[in-house]
Structure formats: structure tokens, C-alpha cells
Short mmCIF file of C-alpha atoms in Angstrom, two decimals:
data_model
loop_
_atom_site.label_atom_id
_atom_site.label_comp_id
_atom_site.label_asym_id
_atom_site.label_seq_id
_atom_site.Cartn_x
_atom_site.Cartn_y
_atom_site.Cartn_z
CA MET A 1 71.07 45.75 128.47
CA GLN A 2 67.71 44.46 127.24
CA ALA A 3 69.34 43.33 123.99
CA ILE A 4 72.03 41.45 125.92
CA ARG A 5 69.43 39.68 128.05
CA ALA A 6 67.36 38.79 125.00
CA ARG A 7 70.41 37.35 123.27
CA ASP A 8 71.28 35.42 126.41
CA ARG A 9 67.78 33.94 126.59
CA ALA A 10 68.03 32.94 122.93
CA ILE A 11 71.46 31.33 123.19
CA ALA A 12 70.68 29.17 126.23
CA PRO A 13 67.99 26.92 124.66
CA MET A 14 70.09 26.59 121.50
CA LEU A 15 73.00 25.25 123.57
CA LEU A 16 70.71 22.73 125.27
CA ALA A 17 69.14 21.63 121.99
CA VAL A 18 72.49 21.12 120.25
CA TRP A 19 73.74 19.05 123.19
CA ALA A 20 70.61 16.86 123.17
CA VAL A 21 70.90 16.21 119.42
CA PHE A 22 74.60 15.36 119.74
CA VAL A 23 73.96 12.84 122.53
CA ILE A 24 71.07 11.23 120.66
CA LEU A 25 73.23 10.74 117.57
CA SER A 26 76.15 9.37 119.59
CA ARG A 27 73.98 6.90 121.53
CA TRP A 28 71.71 5.81 118.67
CA ASN A 29 71.35 2.01 118.36
CA THR A 30 73.33 1.39 121.56
CA TRP A 31 72.04 -1.05 124.17
CA PRO A 32 70.94 0.46 127.52
CA GLN A 33 71.11 -2.25 130.18
CA ASP A 34 68.90 -0.50 132.74
CA LEU A 35 66.22 0.67 130.35
CA SER A 36 65.99 -2.70 128.60
CA SER A 37 64.42 -4.26 131.71
CA LEU A 38 61.30 -2.19 131.03
CA TYR A 39 60.92 -3.70 127.58
CA VAL A 40 61.46 -7.28 128.74
CA ALA A 41 59.05 -6.84 131.66
CA GLY A 42 56.44 -5.27 129.40
CA HIS A 43 56.77 -8.18 126.97
CA LEU A 44 56.38 -10.66 129.82
CA TRP A 45 53.21 -8.93 130.96
CA GLN A 46 51.80 -8.71 127.46
CA SER A 47 52.50 -12.38 126.76
CA GLY A 48 50.84 -13.61 129.95
CA GLN A 49 54.05 -14.32 131.86
CA GLY A 50 53.53 -11.74 134.59
CA ASP A 51 54.74 -14.17 137.26
CA LEU A 52 58.28 -13.76 135.86
CA VAL A 53 58.37 -9.96 136.03
CA TYR A 54 59.53 -9.73 139.65
CA ALA A 55 61.16 -13.16 139.83
CA ALA A 56 64.67 -11.76 140.25
CA PRO A 57 67.23 -12.96 142.78
CA GLY A 58 68.40 -10.78 145.64
CA ALA A 59 71.41 -9.34 143.80
CA SER A 60 70.17 -6.15 142.17
CA ALA A 61 72.29 -6.62 139.02
CA SER A 62 70.81 -10.00 138.14
CA TYR A 63 67.58 -10.94 136.43
CA ALA A 64 65.57 -14.13 136.85
CA GLU A 65 66.72 -17.28 135.07
CA GLY A 66 63.25 -17.48 133.54
CA TRP A 67 64.05 -14.36 131.53
CA GLY A 68 66.68 -16.25 129.51
CA PRO A 69 64.32 -17.99 127.03
CA VAL A 70 62.30 -14.79 126.64
CA MET A 71 65.40 -12.77 125.81
CA HIS A 72 66.38 -15.46 123.31
CA ASP A 73 62.99 -15.20 121.63
CA LEU A 74 63.36 -11.41 121.51
CA GLY A 75 66.76 -11.76 119.84
CA ILE A 76 68.68 -10.19 122.72
CA ALA A 77 70.11 -13.29 124.37
CA ASP A 78 73.61 -11.86 124.01
CA LYS A 79 72.62 -8.62 125.76
CA LEU A 80 72.70 -7.80 129.46
CA THR A 81 69.63 -6.46 131.20
CA PHE A 82 68.87 -5.71 134.84
CA PRO A 83 65.78 -6.60 136.90
CA TYR A 84 62.55 -4.66 136.57
CA LEU A 85 62.29 -2.66 139.79
CA TYR A 86 59.36 -0.38 139.07
CA PRO A 87 55.68 -0.46 140.12
CA PRO A 88 53.40 -2.82 138.19
CA LEU A 89 51.26 -0.03 136.72
CA TRP A 90 53.81 0.64 134.00
CA LEU A 91 53.63 -2.95 132.79
CA ALA A 92 50.16 -2.21 131.45
CA VAL A 93 51.58 0.81 129.63
CA LEU A 94 54.70 -0.92 128.31
CA GLY A 95 53.03 -4.19 127.29
CA PRO A 96 51.26 -2.90 124.18
CA VAL A 97 54.35 -0.88 123.22
CA THR A 98 56.41 -4.07 122.95
CA THR A 99 54.08 -5.32 120.22
CA LEU A 100 54.80 -2.23 118.12
CA VAL A 101 58.58 -1.80 118.31
CA SER A 102 61.67 -3.98 118.69
CA PRO A 103 63.84 -3.84 121.82
CA GLN A 104 66.36 -1.59 120.09
CA GLY A 105 63.59 0.51 118.58
CA PHE A 106 62.18 1.02 122.07
CA ALA A 107 65.59 2.09 123.35
CA ASN A 108 65.97 4.59 120.50
CA ALA A 109 62.47 6.00 121.06
CA VAL A 110 63.14 6.55 124.76
CA LEU A 111 66.46 8.17 123.86
CA LEU A 112 64.53 10.71 121.79
CA ILE A 113 62.43 11.51 124.85
CA GLN A 114 64.89 11.37 127.70
CA MET A 115 67.84 13.28 126.27
CA PRO A 116 65.74 16.43 125.73
CA MET A 117 64.42 15.88 129.26
CA LEU A 118 67.98 15.80 130.57
CA ALA A 119 68.79 19.04 128.79
CA ALA A 120 65.55 20.63 130.02
CA MET A 121 66.53 19.77 133.60
CA VAL A 122 69.34 22.32 133.29
CA TRP A 123 66.82 24.99 132.31
CA CYS A 124 64.38 24.07 135.10
CA ALA A 125 67.17 24.05 137.70
CA GLY A 126 68.10 27.56 136.57
CA ARG A 127 64.54 28.74 137.17
CA LEU A 128 64.75 27.76 140.83
CA LEU A 129 67.70 29.79 142.10
CA ARG A 130 70.06 31.24 139.52
CA PRO A 131 72.44 33.95 140.76
CA ARG A 132 71.49 37.27 139.20
CA ALA A 133 75.08 37.89 138.16
CA MET A 134 75.19 34.59 136.24
CA PRO A 135 73.79 34.79 132.69
CA LEU A 136 71.39 32.02 131.73
CA SER A 137 73.75 30.91 128.96
CA LEU A 138 76.56 30.51 131.50
CA TRP A 139 74.26 28.53 133.79
CA CYS A 140 73.41 26.25 130.87
CA LEU A 141 77.08 25.83 129.95
CA ILE A 142 77.87 24.75 133.51
CA GLY A 143 74.96 22.32 133.37
CA LEU A 144 76.12 20.86 130.07
CA VAL A 145 79.64 20.39 131.43
CA THR A 146 78.04 18.53 134.33
CA LEU A 147 76.04 16.32 131.97
CA SER A 148 79.03 15.69 129.69
CA TRP A 149 81.93 15.30 132.09
CA THR A 150 80.66 13.77 135.33
CA ILE A 151 80.53 10.06 136.05
CA HIS A 152 76.99 10.43 137.40
CA ALA A 153 75.48 11.79 134.19
CA THR A 154 77.60 9.51 132.01
CA ILE A 155 76.15 6.44 133.71
CA ALA A 156 72.61 7.81 133.39
CA ILE A 157 73.11 8.42 129.67
CA LEU A 158 74.86 5.10 128.96
CA HIS A 159 72.00 3.20 130.55
CA ASN A 160 69.27 5.56 129.28
CA GLN A 161 68.20 5.34 132.92
CA PRO A 162 64.48 5.79 133.70
CA THR A 163 65.64 7.91 136.63
CA ILE A 164 66.14 10.67 134.05
CA THR A 165 62.36 10.91 133.63
CA VAL A 166 61.88 10.84 137.40
CA ALA A 167 64.42 13.63 137.92
CA PHE A 168 62.93 15.72 135.12
CA LEU A 169 59.41 15.44 136.55
CA THR A 170 60.75 16.29 140.00
CA VAL A 171 62.64 19.43 139.02
CA MET A 172 59.74 20.50 136.78
CA ALA A 173 57.43 20.17 139.76
CA PHE A 174 59.52 22.61 141.78
CA ALA A 175 60.18 24.97 138.87
CA THR A 176 56.41 25.34 138.33
CA LEU A 177 55.34 25.19 141.98
CA ARG A 178 54.81 28.92 142.48
CA ASP A 179 52.93 29.71 139.27
CA ARG A 180 51.28 26.39 138.36
CA PRO A 181 50.76 24.37 141.54
CA GLY A 182 48.37 21.90 139.90
CA LEU A 183 50.96 20.97 137.31
CA ALA A 184 53.62 20.75 140.02
CA GLY A 185 51.59 18.32 142.11
CA THR A 186 50.77 16.20 139.06
CA ALA A 187 54.42 16.06 137.97
CA LEU A 188 55.59 14.98 141.43
CA ALA A 189 52.86 12.34 141.62
CA LEU A 190 54.01 10.90 138.29
CA ALA A 191 57.61 10.87 139.52
CA ALA A 192 56.56 9.04 142.69
CA ALA A 193 54.54 6.55 140.64
CA ILE A 194 57.72 5.58 138.78
CA LYS A 195 60.13 5.71 141.72
CA LEU A 196 58.50 5.81 145.14
CA SER A 197 61.01 8.05 146.92
CA PRO A 198 59.99 11.41 145.30
CA ALA A 199 56.81 11.24 147.40
CA LEU A 200 58.88 12.53 150.32
CA LEU A 201 59.33 15.82 148.48
CA ALA A 202 55.65 16.56 149.03
CA LEU A 203 56.73 17.67 152.51
CA VAL A 204 58.28 20.73 150.85
CA PHE A 205 54.85 21.49 149.37
CA VAL A 206 53.52 21.59 152.93
CA ILE A 207 56.06 24.08 154.30
CA ASP A 208 55.70 26.13 151.11
CA ARG A 209 51.95 26.18 151.79
CA ARG A 210 51.12 25.09 148.25
CA TRP A 211 47.85 23.34 149.07
CA ARG A 212 46.69 23.08 145.47
CA ALA A 213 49.93 21.31 144.57
CA LEU A 214 49.53 19.00 147.56
CA ALA A 215 45.94 18.25 146.60
CA ALA A 216 46.92 17.51 143.00
CA PHE A 217 49.72 15.27 144.24
CA GLY A 218 47.30 13.35 146.47
CA VAL A 219 44.55 13.01 143.87
CA VAL A 220 46.79 12.02 140.96
CA GLY A 221 49.02 9.80 143.10
CA GLY A 222 46.06 8.08 144.72
CA GLY A 223 44.40 7.64 141.34
CA LEU A 224 47.50 6.04 139.86
CA GLY A 225 47.76 3.72 142.84
CA LEU A 226 44.14 2.60 142.49
CA LEU A 227 44.60 2.20 138.75
CA SER A 228 47.61 -0.03 139.35
CA LEU A 229 45.67 -2.24 141.75
CA THR A 230 42.72 -2.42 139.37
CA VAL A 231 44.66 -3.16 136.20
CA CYS A 232 47.48 -5.31 137.54
CA GLY A 233 45.96 -6.72 140.71
CA PRO A 234 47.22 -6.67 144.30
CA ALA A 235 49.35 -9.79 143.76
CA MET A 236 51.71 -7.88 141.46
CA THR A 237 52.05 -5.08 144.00
CA VAL A 238 52.91 -7.62 146.69
CA ALA A 239 55.49 -9.23 144.38
CA PHE A 240 57.00 -5.81 143.66
CA LEU A 241 57.34 -4.95 147.35
CA GLU A 242 58.77 -8.38 148.16
CA LEU A 243 61.44 -7.98 145.49
CA LEU A 244 62.38 -4.55 146.84
CA HIS A 245 62.67 -6.02 150.33
CA LYS A 246 64.84 -8.86 149.03
CA ILE A 247 67.18 -6.50 147.19
CA ASN A 248 67.39 -4.04 150.08
CA ALA A 249 68.45 -6.87 152.39
CA VAL A 250 71.73 -7.07 150.45
CA VAL A 251 74.12 -4.13 150.70
CA THR A 252 76.16 -3.34 147.59
CA LEU A 253 79.59 -1.81 148.08
CA ALA A 254 80.92 -0.34 144.84
CA PRO A 255 82.27 3.00 143.60
CA VAL A 256 79.00 3.48 141.67
CA ASN A 257 76.94 3.31 144.88
CA THR A 258 77.27 6.41 147.08
CA SER A 259 75.28 5.31 150.09
CA ILE A 260 75.68 5.95 153.82
CA ARG A 261 74.27 2.48 154.40
CA SER A 262 76.98 0.89 152.27
CA ALA A 263 79.68 3.03 153.86
CA LEU A 264 78.53 2.09 157.35
CA VAL A 265 78.23 -1.61 156.53
CA ALA A 266 81.75 -1.57 155.06
CA LEU A 267 83.06 0.07 158.21
CA VAL A 268 81.33 -2.29 160.64
CA MET A 269 81.53 -5.58 158.77
CA GLY A 270 84.94 -4.82 157.27
CA ARG A 271 86.37 -4.83 160.76
CA GLU A 272 84.60 -8.08 161.56
CA VAL A 273 85.77 -10.05 158.52
CA GLY A 274 89.18 -8.40 158.37
CA VAL A 275 88.88 -6.91 154.87
CA ILE A 276 86.59 -4.16 153.66
CA MET A 277 86.93 -4.98 149.99
CA PRO A 278 89.82 -6.56 148.11
CA PRO A 279 91.66 -4.09 145.86
CA GLY A 280 90.84 -4.61 142.21
CA SER A 281 87.30 -5.80 142.90
CA SER A 282 84.53 -3.82 141.22
CA ALA A 283 81.79 -4.64 143.73
CA MET A 284 81.11 -6.58 146.88
CA LEU A 285 77.78 -7.76 148.29
CA TYR A 286 77.18 -7.90 152.02
CA SER A 287 74.44 -10.14 153.36
CA ASP A 288 73.56 -10.85 157.00
CA VAL A 289 73.89 -7.14 157.66
CA PRO A 290 73.54 -6.14 161.35
CA GLY A 291 69.89 -5.41 161.98
CA TRP A 292 70.45 -2.03 163.59
CA ILE A 293 72.09 -0.44 160.54
CA GLY A 294 68.96 -0.11 158.39
CA PRO A 295 66.78 1.53 161.08
CA ALA A 296 69.67 3.76 162.18
CA VAL A 297 70.15 5.11 158.65
CA VAL A 298 66.41 5.66 158.21
CA LEU A 299 66.16 7.51 161.53
CA ALA A 300 69.15 9.66 160.59
CA ALA A 301 67.51 10.55 157.26
CA LEU A 302 64.22 11.44 158.95
CA ALA A 303 66.03 13.56 161.53
CA LEU A 304 67.88 15.43 158.78
CA MET A 305 64.68 16.04 156.85
CA ALA A 306 62.96 17.35 159.98
CA ALA A 307 65.92 19.65 160.68
CA PHE A 308 65.81 21.08 157.17
CA LEU A 309 62.04 21.53 157.25
CA ARG A 310 62.42 23.50 160.48
CA VAL A 311 64.82 26.02 158.94
CA LEU A 312 63.28 26.10 155.46
CA TRP A 313 59.87 27.45 156.38
CA ARG A 314 61.35 30.79 157.49
CA GLN A 315 63.11 31.39 154.18
CA PRO A 316 61.85 33.35 151.16
CA GLY A 317 59.92 31.28 148.64
CA GLU A 318 62.67 30.86 146.04
CA VAL A 319 65.21 29.82 148.65
CA ARG A 320 62.72 27.50 150.35
CA ARG A 321 61.91 25.64 147.15
CA TYR A 322 65.49 25.46 145.88
CA ALA A 323 67.03 24.39 149.19
CA GLY A 324 64.17 22.00 149.89
CA LEU A 325 64.69 20.21 146.59
CA LEU A 326 68.49 20.19 146.89
CA SER A 327 68.60 18.96 150.48
CA PHE A 328 65.88 16.33 150.09
CA SER A 329 67.26 14.99 146.79
CA ILE A 330 70.65 14.52 148.45
CA ILE A 331 69.22 12.93 151.59
CA ILE A 332 66.96 10.54 149.64
CA ALA A 333 69.89 9.30 147.53
CA LEU A 334 72.52 9.33 150.26
CA PHE A 335 70.48 7.65 152.99
CA GLY A 336 68.38 5.38 150.79
CA PRO A 337 68.90 1.64 150.41
CA LEU A 338 70.88 2.25 147.21
CA GLY A 339 72.66 5.42 146.14
CA TRP A 340 73.46 4.73 142.49
CA LEU A 341 75.41 7.58 140.97
CA HIS A 342 72.67 8.50 138.49
CA TYR A 343 70.46 9.47 141.46
CA TYR A 344 72.78 12.45 142.00
CA VAL A 345 72.41 14.06 138.58
CA LEU A 346 69.65 16.37 139.84
CA PRO A 347 71.54 17.68 142.91
CA LEU A 348 74.63 18.15 140.73
CA LEU A 349 72.65 20.38 138.38
CA LEU A 350 71.34 22.37 141.35
CA LEU A 351 74.75 23.00 142.92
CA PRO A 352 75.52 26.29 141.07
CA GLY A 353 72.57 27.81 142.92
CA LEU A 354 74.79 27.89 146.00
CA PHE A 355 76.40 30.99 144.48
CA ALA A 356 73.10 32.76 145.18
CA LEU A 357 73.30 31.86 148.87
CA TYR A 358 77.02 32.21 149.60
CA PRO A 359 79.77 34.56 148.48
CA ALA A 360 81.87 33.05 145.69
CA ARG A 361 84.78 32.43 148.08
CA VAL A 362 82.52 30.02 150.00
CA ALA A 363 80.31 28.65 147.23
CA LEU A 364 83.15 27.77 144.86
CA PRO A 365 84.97 25.42 147.27
CA LEU A 366 81.64 23.78 148.14
CA VAL A 367 80.80 23.11 144.50
CA LEU A 368 84.31 21.93 143.67
CA THR A 369 84.28 19.57 146.67
CA VAL A 370 81.61 17.54 144.89
CA MET A 371 82.38 18.31 141.27
CA VAL A 372 86.11 17.51 141.16
CA PRO A 373 85.73 13.86 142.34
CA ALA A 374 82.71 13.55 140.02
CA LEU A 375 84.61 14.53 136.86
CA LEU A 376 85.19 11.57 134.57
CA PRO A 377 89.02 11.72 134.47
CA VAL A 378 89.17 11.89 138.27
CA ALA A 379 86.45 9.32 138.93
CA LEU A 380 87.92 6.76 136.55
CA HIS A 381 91.39 7.12 138.08
CA VAL A 382 90.01 6.87 141.60
CA GLY A 383 88.24 3.65 140.67
CA ALA A 384 91.46 2.25 139.24
CA LEU A 385 93.54 2.93 142.36
CA PRO A 386 94.72 -0.19 144.23
CA TRP A 387 92.63 0.47 147.30
CA PRO A 388 89.31 -0.85 148.60
CA ALA A 389 86.23 0.59 146.92
CA ALA A 390 85.01 1.56 150.38
CA ASN A 391 87.48 4.45 150.25
CA ALA A 392 85.78 5.87 147.16
CA THR A 393 82.39 5.41 148.84
CA TRP A 394 83.49 7.17 152.02
CA ILE A 395 84.97 10.09 150.07
CA ALA A 396 81.83 10.53 147.95
CA CYS A 397 79.55 10.34 151.00
CA ALA A 398 81.69 12.88 152.83
CA THR A 399 81.49 15.41 149.98
CA TRP A 400 77.69 15.35 149.96
CA LEU A 401 77.54 15.54 153.76
CA ILE A 402 79.71 18.66 153.59
CA VAL A 403 77.25 20.27 151.15
CA LEU A 404 74.31 19.34 153.37
CA ALA A 405 76.03 20.78 156.45
CA ALA A 406 76.92 24.02 154.66
CA LEU A 407 73.40 24.42 153.29
CA TYR A 408 71.85 23.80 156.70
CA LEU A 409 74.13 26.31 158.42
CA ARG A 410 73.24 28.95 155.82
CA LEU A 411 69.52 28.31 156.24
CA ARG A 412 69.75 28.71 160.01
CA ARG A 413 70.45 32.40 159.55
CA PRO A 414 67.55 34.85 159.69
CA PRO A 415 65.89 35.18 156.27
CA ALA A 416 66.89 38.84 155.92
CA ARG A 417 65.67 39.77 152.47
CA GLN A 418 68.30 42.43 152.07
CA TYR A 419 70.93 39.67 152.11
CA PHE A 420 69.26 37.91 149.21
CA ALA A 421 68.10 40.95 147.28
CA GLY A 422 69.95 41.14 143.98
CA THR A 423 71.83 37.90 144.55
CA TYR A 424 69.42 35.42 143.00
CA SER A 425 66.90 35.33 140.23
CA SER A 426 64.22 32.84 139.29
CA GLY A 427 62.96 34.73 136.30
CA GLY A 428 61.52 37.80 138.01
CA SER A 429 61.42 39.86 141.16
CA THR A 430 63.43 38.58 144.09
CA ALA A 431 60.86 39.76 146.58
CA ARG A 432 58.11 37.39 145.57
CA SER A 433 57.49 34.10 147.33
#
């Protein structure tokens, strides 16, 4: 038995490493539209054109007209890039980098960093709540199928999306929370410094009573915030927040945006204008959105988080951390202003942990409810159907709401340890918290 376990532990990292190398080779010298905005913004900052960094229009897929000459000078005028939507601190980091490497060289360098991160996310997710009956190599195979065959991960890889780094830091924070709380708090602070929303996950630190992690999160996060204001100035922070407000005022309805806000706007405004979205259209932008929709979605998200926090604190430590990360990562993406598909890569990788909470006859349908529509062959055919994209949005939102409901109902049960004993494993005894 020990030999089998040792072989299993040896095979799993090899599978992840081979996958990462294969993806790097297949994506080498390709142009990532999302990631490229970081290079252009860093170049603008380094060349004294910081006023152009956040000068994007309201449509989130468009960059400022002032970027055109800069992209021409960089030799990428024929390429597409998206706006820079990240805090100003990283401009000071990226600026000097743009003097050392070309735009494509930057993309390749980040590929070398982020693809191993994506593979490592599978490993970290398995440390949170892996069913004891599931070998680590099988867990990793399921994760690699998710990364290779779902529309969510495909989009993240095609764009070399910075969200990959955010998701990696987030899952690493929770995987190390019990044993290395200082590292966990630091990792979550870094994730929140790149994308603000992970800061909400610090609430799980509170109910898990990980005060050292919370302190590290506060100190590192506060330090990064002060550093940003000192290096970049308050004017850049104001410009960043104004751009976010401008973009969030426009609701994007598209199959690549799984958002309750978009689904609700399509339902309400579709009735008003008589058409939700013309068949064959890839996206539709709604402006002049009813003022009550935004606050209603935010209040719903806060109510859901409060409900999960209430039931999580009674659970054993492994369950509390796993379910806290899974539920909050779904809620943040689903009820946020934008729910781009790459935001859901982390919850997809966590889904197999449901087999540690439910019998297979319950867990399997739950996982398949999300996974089947997410598979590339299914997702691409759904997008090609002659129906409004709102239908795809409503279906995707419904699948995640079903998972949230099932998870909440399971967590409402008493945390009887005998139910969990022998059903899950995070690398050691199931009794520890």
C-alpha cells in the first residue's frame, strides 16, 4: 500500500509538468490579447504617458484611441489588445520590464510563469479536500481534463490571462492556511492587489480563526496600497477607480460572461425593448441600466456570503476552508459586475471535492451539471445555436446556482465528524482542523 501511494505521489506532479510544457510549446509566440494590455500600459508609464493608461472608453473590450500611435511604435499596430484594468502599482513594476523585452518576449516570459501556475492550481486544490478514495494522480487527471477541455480554461490560456496568477495565489493561500498562515495571508494580499475582489475571501480567515493570516493580509495589503499611492500618486488611483465605474455602468451580455447582473438586465430590458439579443450576435451592450439592478445584485451577494459564513464556522477545518473558497469564488464571479468565463477556472478545479461531501450518486450529477455545458464541444455548439445569447447566460448562471444551493444545504447539516471520517483527505489526518 505504501508503495502504491508513493508511486501515486510521484506520478501526479509528472502529469502536471508534462501538461504545462505541452501548453507552453503550443502557445509559444502567440499573441495574448488580455495580457498584452499590461505591456502597453507599462510602456506608457515608463515613457511618461501615464495619463493614457486608464483613458479607455466605457466598453470593456476597447482601448483608448491614444494607444494607437504607441502600439504602432511598438510594432503591434496590427494586434488587438484590451484596456488595462489593474491597480496602478503594477505599472511601476511593468514599466522597467518593457525596456528589457519586446511585447512578444514579455508574453512568452509570462507564459513560462503562468502555465506552471495553472498546473499547480490542480495540486493545491487537491490539498484542500480530496476524497480519500480518489488517488492524487486521478485528481490531477480530472484537473488536467478541466484545463484542456473546458471553455473557461481555454479562454484563460488563449489570453494568458492575469487572472491565472490571481487564482493561483488565492488557492495557494487556502492550501497553506492551516500550516503556514503568514504565507497564506501574504498570498491573498497579493491576489487582492492585482484584482480587488479576492479581498472578500479574508472573511473566511476570520471564521477559520486564522489571526496570523488575517494580520499578514492586512499588513501586506495595506503596505502595497500605501506603496501604490506613494509611487504612482493618488491621481492614478482615482483614474483607475473612475474607469472601473465607467465600465461597470455598461452591462455586457455574451456567452463568455456568466453574470447574474447580465442575466437580470437581459430579462428586464429585453422585455422593454422587445428583443433580448438578436440570434447570431456575439455580444450586446446594455447602457441606461435600471438603477435598482446593481444594488439588488450586490445585496444578494452579501446575503449569500453571510449565509455561507453562518454555516461554515461549525464545520471541520478542511471542510470550512474548502467550502469557503468554493462558495465565495463562485459568488464573487457570479454576482460581480463581470463574470468572464476565466473567473470560473478555480471553482471548476475545486468541484471534484464535492465527492468528499456527498455520496457519488449526488456529487456526480452536481459536477456534471456544470462540467458538461463547460466542455469545449458543447460550449461551442451552444454558442452557435440560433438563439439569443441570453439563453446561454441563463443556463450557465443556473448551473452555478444549483451548485451553491447544494453546497449550502450540505453545510447546514451538523458537522458530525463520523460522517466525514475517511471520506476526505488533505494530506493527513481527517480529524485535524
